[in-house]
Tab-separated table of C-alpha atoms in Angstrom:
chain	number	residue	atom	x	y	z
K	236	MET	CA	-3.090	7.255	-14.324
K	237	ALA	CA	-2.416	10.641	-14.184
K	238	ASP	CA	0.668	10.042	-16.606
K	239	TYR	CA	-1.028	8.811	-19.120
K	240	ILE	CA	-3.527	11.142	-19.295
K	241	ASP	CA	-1.405	14.209	-18.839
K	242	GLY	CA	0.608	12.727	-21.612
K	243	TYR	CA	-2.756	12.035	-23.858
K	244	THR	CA	-3.780	15.721	-23.384
K	245	ALA	CA	-0.256	17.220	-24.679
K	246	TYR	CA	-0.661	14.647	-28.006
K	247	LEU	CA	-4.196	16.042	-28.121
K	248	VAL	CA	-3.116	19.607	-28.243
K	249	GLU	CA	0.764	19.669	-29.644
K	250	GLU	CA	0.511	17.069	-32.477
K	251	ARG	CA	-2.688	16.607	-33.284
K	252	HIS	CA	-3.785	20.189	-32.613
K	253	SER	CA	-7.126	19.435	-31.584
K	254	SER	CA	-9.732	22.610	-30.300
K	255	ASP	CA	-10.132	23.364	-26.654
K	256	ASN	CA	-13.834	21.527	-26.842
K	257	THR	CA	-12.355	18.386	-28.452
K	258	VAL	CA	-9.529	17.917	-25.831
K	259	SER	CA	-11.642	18.685	-23.070
K	260	SER	CA	-14.269	15.950	-24.374
K	261	TYR	CA	-11.543	13.603	-25.173
K	262	VAL	CA	-9.657	13.988	-21.846
K	263	ARG	CA	-13.161	14.129	-19.925
K	264	ASP	CA	-14.301	10.733	-21.262
K	265	VAL	CA	-11.002	8.967	-20.589
K	266	THR	CA	-10.888	10.160	-17.073
K	267	GLN	CA	-14.587	8.814	-16.356
K	268	PHE	CA	-13.475	5.631	-17.583
K	269	ALA	CA	-10.425	5.259	-15.716
K	270	ALA	CA	-12.283	5.991	-12.374
K	271	TYR	CA	-14.722	3.243	-13.465
K	272	LEU	CA	-11.838	0.925	-14.409
K	273	ARG	CA	-10.248	1.316	-11.030
K	274	ASP	CA	-13.141	1.075	-8.763
K	275	VAL	CA	-15.410	-1.208	-10.526
K	276	GLU	CA	-13.185	-3.701	-12.884
K	277	GLU	CA	-9.977	-3.249	-10.218
K	278	GLU	CA	-7.736	-2.378	-13.282
K	279	GLU	CA	-5.360	0.407	-14.414
K	280	LEU	CA	-5.754	1.895	-17.693
K	281	PRO	CA	-2.819	0.044	-19.402
K	282	ASP	CA	-4.384	-3.134	-18.315
K	283	CYS	CA	-7.766	-2.779	-20.190
K	284	CYS	CA	-9.347	-5.257	-22.325
K	285	GLN	CA	-12.083	-4.941	-25.058
K	286	GLU	CA	-14.485	-6.839	-22.291
K	287	HIS	CA	-14.108	-3.684	-19.867
K	288	ILE	CA	-14.942	-1.588	-22.267
K	289	GLU	CA	-18.476	-3.437	-23.502
K	290	ARG	CA	-19.094	-3.703	-19.644
K	291	TYR	CA	-18.502	0.374	-19.209
K	292	MET	CA	-20.950	0.813	-22.410
K	293	ALA	CA	-23.557	-1.381	-20.455
K	294	TYR	CA	-22.669	0.783	-17.342
K	295	MET	CA	-23.276	3.892	-19.044
K	296	LEU	CA	-26.508	2.748	-20.823
K	297	GLY	CA	-27.791	1.673	-17.503
K	298	LYS	CA	-27.527	4.976	-15.988
K	299	GLY	CA	-29.851	6.288	-18.903
K	300	LYS	CA	-26.721	7.459	-21.163
K	301	SER	CA	-28.016	7.858	-24.638
K	302	PRO	CA	-26.355	5.594	-27.694
K	303	ALA	CA	-24.596	8.916	-28.739
K	304	SER	CA	-22.974	9.512	-25.599
K	305	VAL	CA	-21.936	6.244	-25.128
K	306	ALA	CA	-20.731	6.097	-28.723
K	307	ARG	CA	-18.693	9.721	-28.330
K	308	SER	CA	-17.006	7.916	-25.203
K	309	VAL	CA	-15.929	4.818	-26.902
K	310	ALA	CA	-14.745	6.924	-29.957
K	311	SER	CA	-12.735	8.915	-27.066
K	312	LEU	CA	-11.155	5.557	-25.497
K	313	LYS	CA	-10.135	4.383	-29.066
K	314	SER	CA	-8.297	7.664	-30.031
K	315	PHE	CA	-6.506	7.390	-26.181
K	316	TYR	CA	-5.596	3.698	-26.595
K	317	GLY	CA	-4.319	4.419	-30.092
K	318	TYR	CA	-2.451	7.115	-28.728
K	319	LEU	CA	-0.905	4.340	-26.012
K	320	LEU	CA	-0.351	1.961	-28.940
K	321	SER	CA	1.819	4.782	-30.460
K	322	ARG	CA	3.819	4.844	-27.823
K	323	GLY	CA	4.370	0.969	-27.145
K	324	VAL	CA	2.511	0.940	-23.875
K	325	ILE	CA	0.115	-1.786	-25.114
K	326	SER	CA	0.276	-4.035	-28.020
K	327	VAL	CA	-3.611	-3.962	-29.074
K	328	ASN	CA	-5.956	-1.177	-28.720
K	329	PRO	CA	-9.193	-2.773	-26.487
K	330	ALA	CA	-11.327	0.071	-27.716
K	331	LYS	CA	-10.503	-0.818	-31.849
K	332	ASN	CA	-13.359	-3.624	-32.432
K	333	THR	CA	-15.934	-2.640	-29.512
K	334	ALA	CA	-19.422	-2.694	-30.815
K	335	PRO	CA	-22.755	-2.152	-29.307
K	336	VAL	CA	-23.879	-4.770	-26.730
K	337	ARG	CA	-27.010	-5.279	-24.783
K	338	ALA	CA	-26.363	-3.767	-21.056
K	339	GLU	CA	-27.850	-6.748	-19.247
K	340	ARG	CA	-25.399	-9.190	-20.767
K	341	LYS	CA	-22.545	-7.254	-19.403
K	342	PHE	CA	-22.861	-6.618	-15.765
K	343	PRO	CA	-20.194	-8.000	-13.423
K	344	GLN	CA	-20.435	-11.536	-12.034
K	345	ILE	CA	-21.679	-12.122	-9.242
K	346	LEU	CA	-22.263	-15.355	-6.827
K	347	THR	CA	-25.671	-16.318	-5.087
K	348	GLY	CA	-25.535	-16.359	-1.493
K	349	LYS	CA	-25.775	-20.399	-1.778
K	350	GLU	CA	-22.449	-19.956	-3.781
K	351	VAL	CA	-20.599	-17.964	-1.184
K	352	GLU	CA	-21.415	-20.453	1.323
K	353	LEU	CA	-20.610	-23.175	-0.775
K	354	PHE	CA	-17.567	-21.304	-2.005
K	355	LEU	CA	-16.365	-20.066	1.570
K	356	GLU	CA	-16.744	-23.859	2.624
K	357	GLN	CA	-13.764	-24.997	0.331
K	358	PRO	CA	-10.854	-24.260	2.348
K	359	GLN	CA	-10.526	-27.059	5.078
K	360	CYS	CA	-9.026	-25.662	8.520
K	361	VAL	CA	-6.855	-28.835	8.736
K	362	ASP	CA	-3.690	-27.468	8.137
K	363	ALA	CA	-1.789	-23.658	7.987
K	364	LYS	CA	-2.618	-23.220	4.220
K	365	GLY	CA	-6.540	-24.124	4.913
K	366	TYR	CA	-6.715	-21.910	7.764
K	367	ARG	CA	-5.029	-19.081	6.230
K	368	ASP	CA	-7.177	-19.391	2.980
K	369	HIS	CA	-10.182	-19.661	4.834
K	370	ALA	CA	-9.465	-16.558	6.761
K	371	MET	CA	-8.546	-14.901	3.372
K	372	LEU	CA	-12.120	-15.484	1.638
K	373	GLU	CA	-14.021	-14.763	4.628
K	374	LEU	CA	-12.609	-11.409	4.849
K	375	LEU	CA	-12.873	-10.600	1.389
K	376	TYR	CA	-16.316	-11.365	1.745
K	377	ALA	CA	-17.120	-9.439	4.756
K	378	THR	CA	-15.261	-6.355	3.665
K	379	GLY	CA	-15.838	-6.326	-0.277
K	380	ILE	CA	-12.255	-4.784	-0.316
K	381	ARG	CA	-9.683	-4.912	-3.411
K	382	VAL	CA	-7.501	-7.444	-3.435
K	383	SER	CA	-4.608	-5.222	-3.756
K	384	GLU	CA	-5.824	-3.939	-0.400
K	385	LEU	CA	-6.096	-7.469	0.912
K	386	ILE	CA	-2.953	-8.536	0.466
K	387	GLY	CA	-1.408	-4.957	1.730
K	388	LEU	CA	-3.142	-5.511	5.273
K	389	ASP	CA	-0.804	-5.395	8.046
K	390	VAL	CA	-1.622	-7.129	11.195
K	391	ASP	CA	-2.085	-3.539	13.092
K	392	ASP	CA	-4.945	-3.131	10.523
K	393	VAL	CA	-6.981	-5.732	12.268
K	394	ASN	CA	-8.683	-5.125	15.623
K	395	LEU	CA	-9.938	-8.462	16.353
K	396	SER	CA	-11.902	-7.544	19.920
K	397	ALA	CA	-13.772	-4.543	17.978
K	398	GLY	CA	-14.469	-6.513	14.805
K	399	PHE	CA	-13.309	-4.372	11.915
K	400	ILE	CA	-10.128	-3.598	9.731
K	401	ARG	CA	-8.967	-0.521	8.993
K	402	CYS	CA	-7.910	-0.189	5.009
K	403	THR	CA	-5.963	2.193	3.563
K	404	SER	CA	-5.868	3.146	0.150
K	405	ARG	CA	-4.922	5.603	-2.505
K	406	GLY	CA	-3.993	8.301	0.718
K	407	LYS	CA	-7.431	7.360	2.635
K	408	GLU	CA	-8.487	5.339	5.166
K	409	ARG	CA	-11.557	3.854	5.898
K	410	ILE	CA	-12.995	1.378	8.764
K	411	ILE	CA	-15.136	-1.913	7.727
K	412	PRO	CA	-16.718	-3.919	9.906
K	413	LEU	CA	-16.539	-7.682	10.102
K	414	TYR	CA	-19.319	-10.297	10.852
K	415	PRO	CA	-18.355	-12.893	13.595
K	416	THR	CA	-17.570	-15.638	11.704
K	417	ALA	CA	-14.803	-13.403	9.551
K	418	VAL	CA	-13.608	-12.523	12.983
K	419	ARG	CA	-13.307	-16.106	14.383
K	420	ALA	CA	-11.640	-17.161	11.045
K	421	LEU	CA	-9.210	-13.938	11.501
K	422	THR	CA	-8.498	-14.695	15.021
K	423	ASP	CA	-7.854	-18.502	14.642
K	424	TYR	CA	-5.038	-17.528	11.494
K	425	VAL	CA	-3.622	-14.846	13.587
K	426	LYS	CA	-2.880	-16.066	16.533
K	427	GLU	CA	-2.373	-19.821	15.825
K	428	ILE	CA	-1.277	-20.451	12.212
K	429	ARG	CA	0.535	-16.776	10.689
K	430	PRO	CA	3.442	-16.987	13.562
K	431	GLN	CA	4.170	-20.744	12.086
K	432	LEU	CA	4.176	-19.289	8.816
K	433	VAL	CA	6.538	-15.981	9.410
K	434	LEU	CA	10.293	-16.374	9.805
K	435	ASP	CA	11.158	-13.039	10.062
K	436	PRO	CA	9.922	-11.407	13.088
K	437	GLN	CA	9.853	-8.296	11.291
K	438	GLU	CA	7.375	-9.110	8.873
K	439	THR	CA	4.036	-6.765	9.065
K	440	ALA	CA	1.983	-8.455	6.222
K	441	LEU	CA	-1.059	-9.571	7.479
K	442	PHE	CA	-1.365	-12.777	4.873
K	443	VAL	CA	1.608	-14.591	4.051
K	444	ASN	CA	2.377	-17.307	1.365
K	445	MET	CA	3.492	-20.732	2.631
K	446	GLY	CA	7.436	-19.170	2.652
K	447	GLY	CA	6.546	-16.405	5.478
K	448	GLU	CA	6.562	-13.023	2.943
K	449	ARG	CA	3.708	-11.067	1.952
K	450	MET	CA	0.986	-13.178	-0.372
K	451	SER	CA	1.317	-11.840	-3.908
K	452	ARG	CA	-1.657	-10.964	-6.261
K	453	GLN	CA	-1.046	-13.813	-8.793
K	454	GLY	CA	-0.679	-16.199	-5.813
K	455	PHE	CA	-3.960	-14.982	-4.443
K	456	TRP	CA	-5.215	-15.648	-7.766
K	457	LYS	CA	-4.318	-19.342	-8.173
K	458	ILE	CA	-6.432	-19.714	-4.391
K	459	ILE	CA	-9.665	-18.624	-5.937
K	460	LYS	CA	-9.124	-20.690	-9.006
K	461	TYR	CA	-8.208	-23.721	-7.326
K	462	TYR	CA	-11.437	-22.923	-4.664
K	463	GLN	CA	-13.807	-22.665	-7.772
K	464	GLU	CA	-12.831	-25.983	-9.512
K	465	LYS	CA	-13.229	-27.531	-5.948
K	466	ALA	CA	-16.715	-25.771	-5.408
K	467	GLN	CA	-17.424	-26.892	-9.210
K	468	ILE	CA	-19.364	-23.691	-9.273
K	469	ASN	CA	-20.014	-23.000	-12.742
K	470	LYS	CA	-19.094	-19.242	-13.325
K	471	ASP	CA	-15.939	-17.300	-13.956
K	472	ILE	CA	-14.788	-16.553	-10.511
K	473	THR	CA	-11.903	-13.887	-10.239
K	474	PRO	CA	-10.247	-12.305	-7.277
K	475	HIS	CA	-12.744	-9.326	-7.156
K	476	THR	CA	-16.086	-11.345	-7.753
K	477	LEU	CA	-16.504	-11.650	-3.894
K	478	ARG	CA	-15.868	-7.829	-4.050
K	479	HIS	CA	-18.931	-7.525	-6.298
K	480	SER	CA	-21.059	-10.197	-4.567
K	481	PHE	CA	-20.677	-8.574	-1.128
K	482	ALA	CA	-21.911	-5.190	-2.659
K	483	ALA	CA	-25.030	-6.476	-4.329
K	484	HIS	CA	-25.928	-8.700	-1.937
K	485	LEU	CA	-25.772	-5.609	0.666
K	486	LEU	CA	-28.167	-3.571	-1.639
K	487	GLU	CA	-30.382	-6.551	-1.998
K	488	ASN	CA	-30.637	-6.772	1.612
K	489	GLY	CA	-31.476	-3.197	2.014
K	490	ALA	CA	-28.093	-1.584	2.547
K	491	ASP	CA	-28.075	2.395	1.114
K	492	LEU	CA	-25.838	3.269	-1.548
K	493	ARG	CA	-23.645	6.009	0.276
K	494	SER	CA	-22.733	3.462	3.022
K	495	ILE	CA	-21.509	0.641	0.193
K	496	GLN	CA	-19.729	3.323	-1.360
K	497	GLU	CA	-17.952	3.971	1.815
K	498	MET	CA	-17.315	0.786	2.107
K	499	LEU	CA	-16.089	-0.122	-1.023
K	500	GLY	CA	-13.960	2.897	-1.384
K	501	HIS	CA	-15.297	4.587	-4.424
K	502	ALA	CA	-14.408	8.021	-4.853
K	503	ASP	CA	-17.401	8.881	-7.040
K	504	ILE	CA	-21.089	7.597	-6.158
K	505	SER	CA	-21.698	6.897	-9.758
K	506	SER	CA	-19.249	3.740	-9.715
K	507	THR	CA	-21.501	2.308	-7.107
K	508	GLN	CA	-24.624	2.628	-8.718
K	509	ILE	CA	-23.734	0.121	-11.113
K	510	TYR	CA	-24.742	-2.617	-8.569
K	511	SER	CA	-28.385	-0.889	-8.454
K	512	HIS	CA	-28.942	-1.650	-12.210
K	513	LEU	CA	-27.259	-4.998	-11.442
K	514	VAL	CA	-29.759	-6.045	-8.711
K	515	LYS	CA	-32.682	-4.305	-10.626
K	516	GLN	CA	-31.551	-6.684	-13.917
K	517	LYS	CA	-31.236	-9.558	-11.762
K	518	LEU	CA	-34.944	-9.161	-10.214
K	519	GLN	CA	-36.291	-8.553	-13.998
K	520	ASP	CA	-34.480	-12.129	-14.706
K	521	VAL	CA	-35.994	-13.771	-11.943
K	522	TYR	CA	-39.697	-12.243	-12.666
K	523	ARG	CA	-39.550	-12.999	-16.594
K	524	LYS	CA	-38.610	-16.858	-15.207
K	525	ALA	CA	-40.965	-17.499	-12.578
K	526	HIS	CA	-44.201	-15.313	-13.259
K	527	PRO	CA	-46.646	-17.425	-14.775
K	528	ARG	CA	-48.055	-15.033	-17.022
K	529	VAL	CA	-44.927	-14.078	-18.554
């Protein structure tokens, strides 16, 4: 991320000869968007698409930002992605055709409690793949960790007797507790199934594919899509839908934002606040649908 922003800064100064205020404003807007993109969408700057920017606009509006501030941020992103396009880093400017959107339509997708239960029930613990997949999905919803963090876990990062995992990301370590069902699923996998799959005794990965090597992000994506189809849930479930659902459900049940921030590994509380707006929007939708006077 820093390399792209540093290059963009140099471009504004040396090629565009922009004023100090313009450089400061554009770089600040791009840096804030990069933090949102990383923490909420689990994407990096070159992987952004138009929908990410539209959700970011909704996020800013939900925080009380004025339409003028949102428009300025989008202008900054158009400039930044125009720079990446000129350097051949991307092939399409994702901000080029961005238009104002209604905030309530662009929050991250979350599952209801019943949908989570249905989804987690899909892997059948009758073979090695079923046990492994069950453990992965339970762990993801139990902790809310990023998919990159999930597949990056080593066996030594799990403390089954104490019921927690140690997650290290971007140079920072955090401890996240596990609920009993997740502990049982992990125990079955680690003690009975993983030894059957791993061929190399030096392999440290917690979750491995059927060939005994560390699970890839693409491999896990296929697992998610397979069980979405099997559960017949009419939502677009992505690898970080369970992360969003984890945070929203904790908030709905009384958890405070600071604790959720720590568990999610957000550097800034503002990245966590999107879930407050999401929960409020959900309550408003329920109210409009259910209140007899509406």
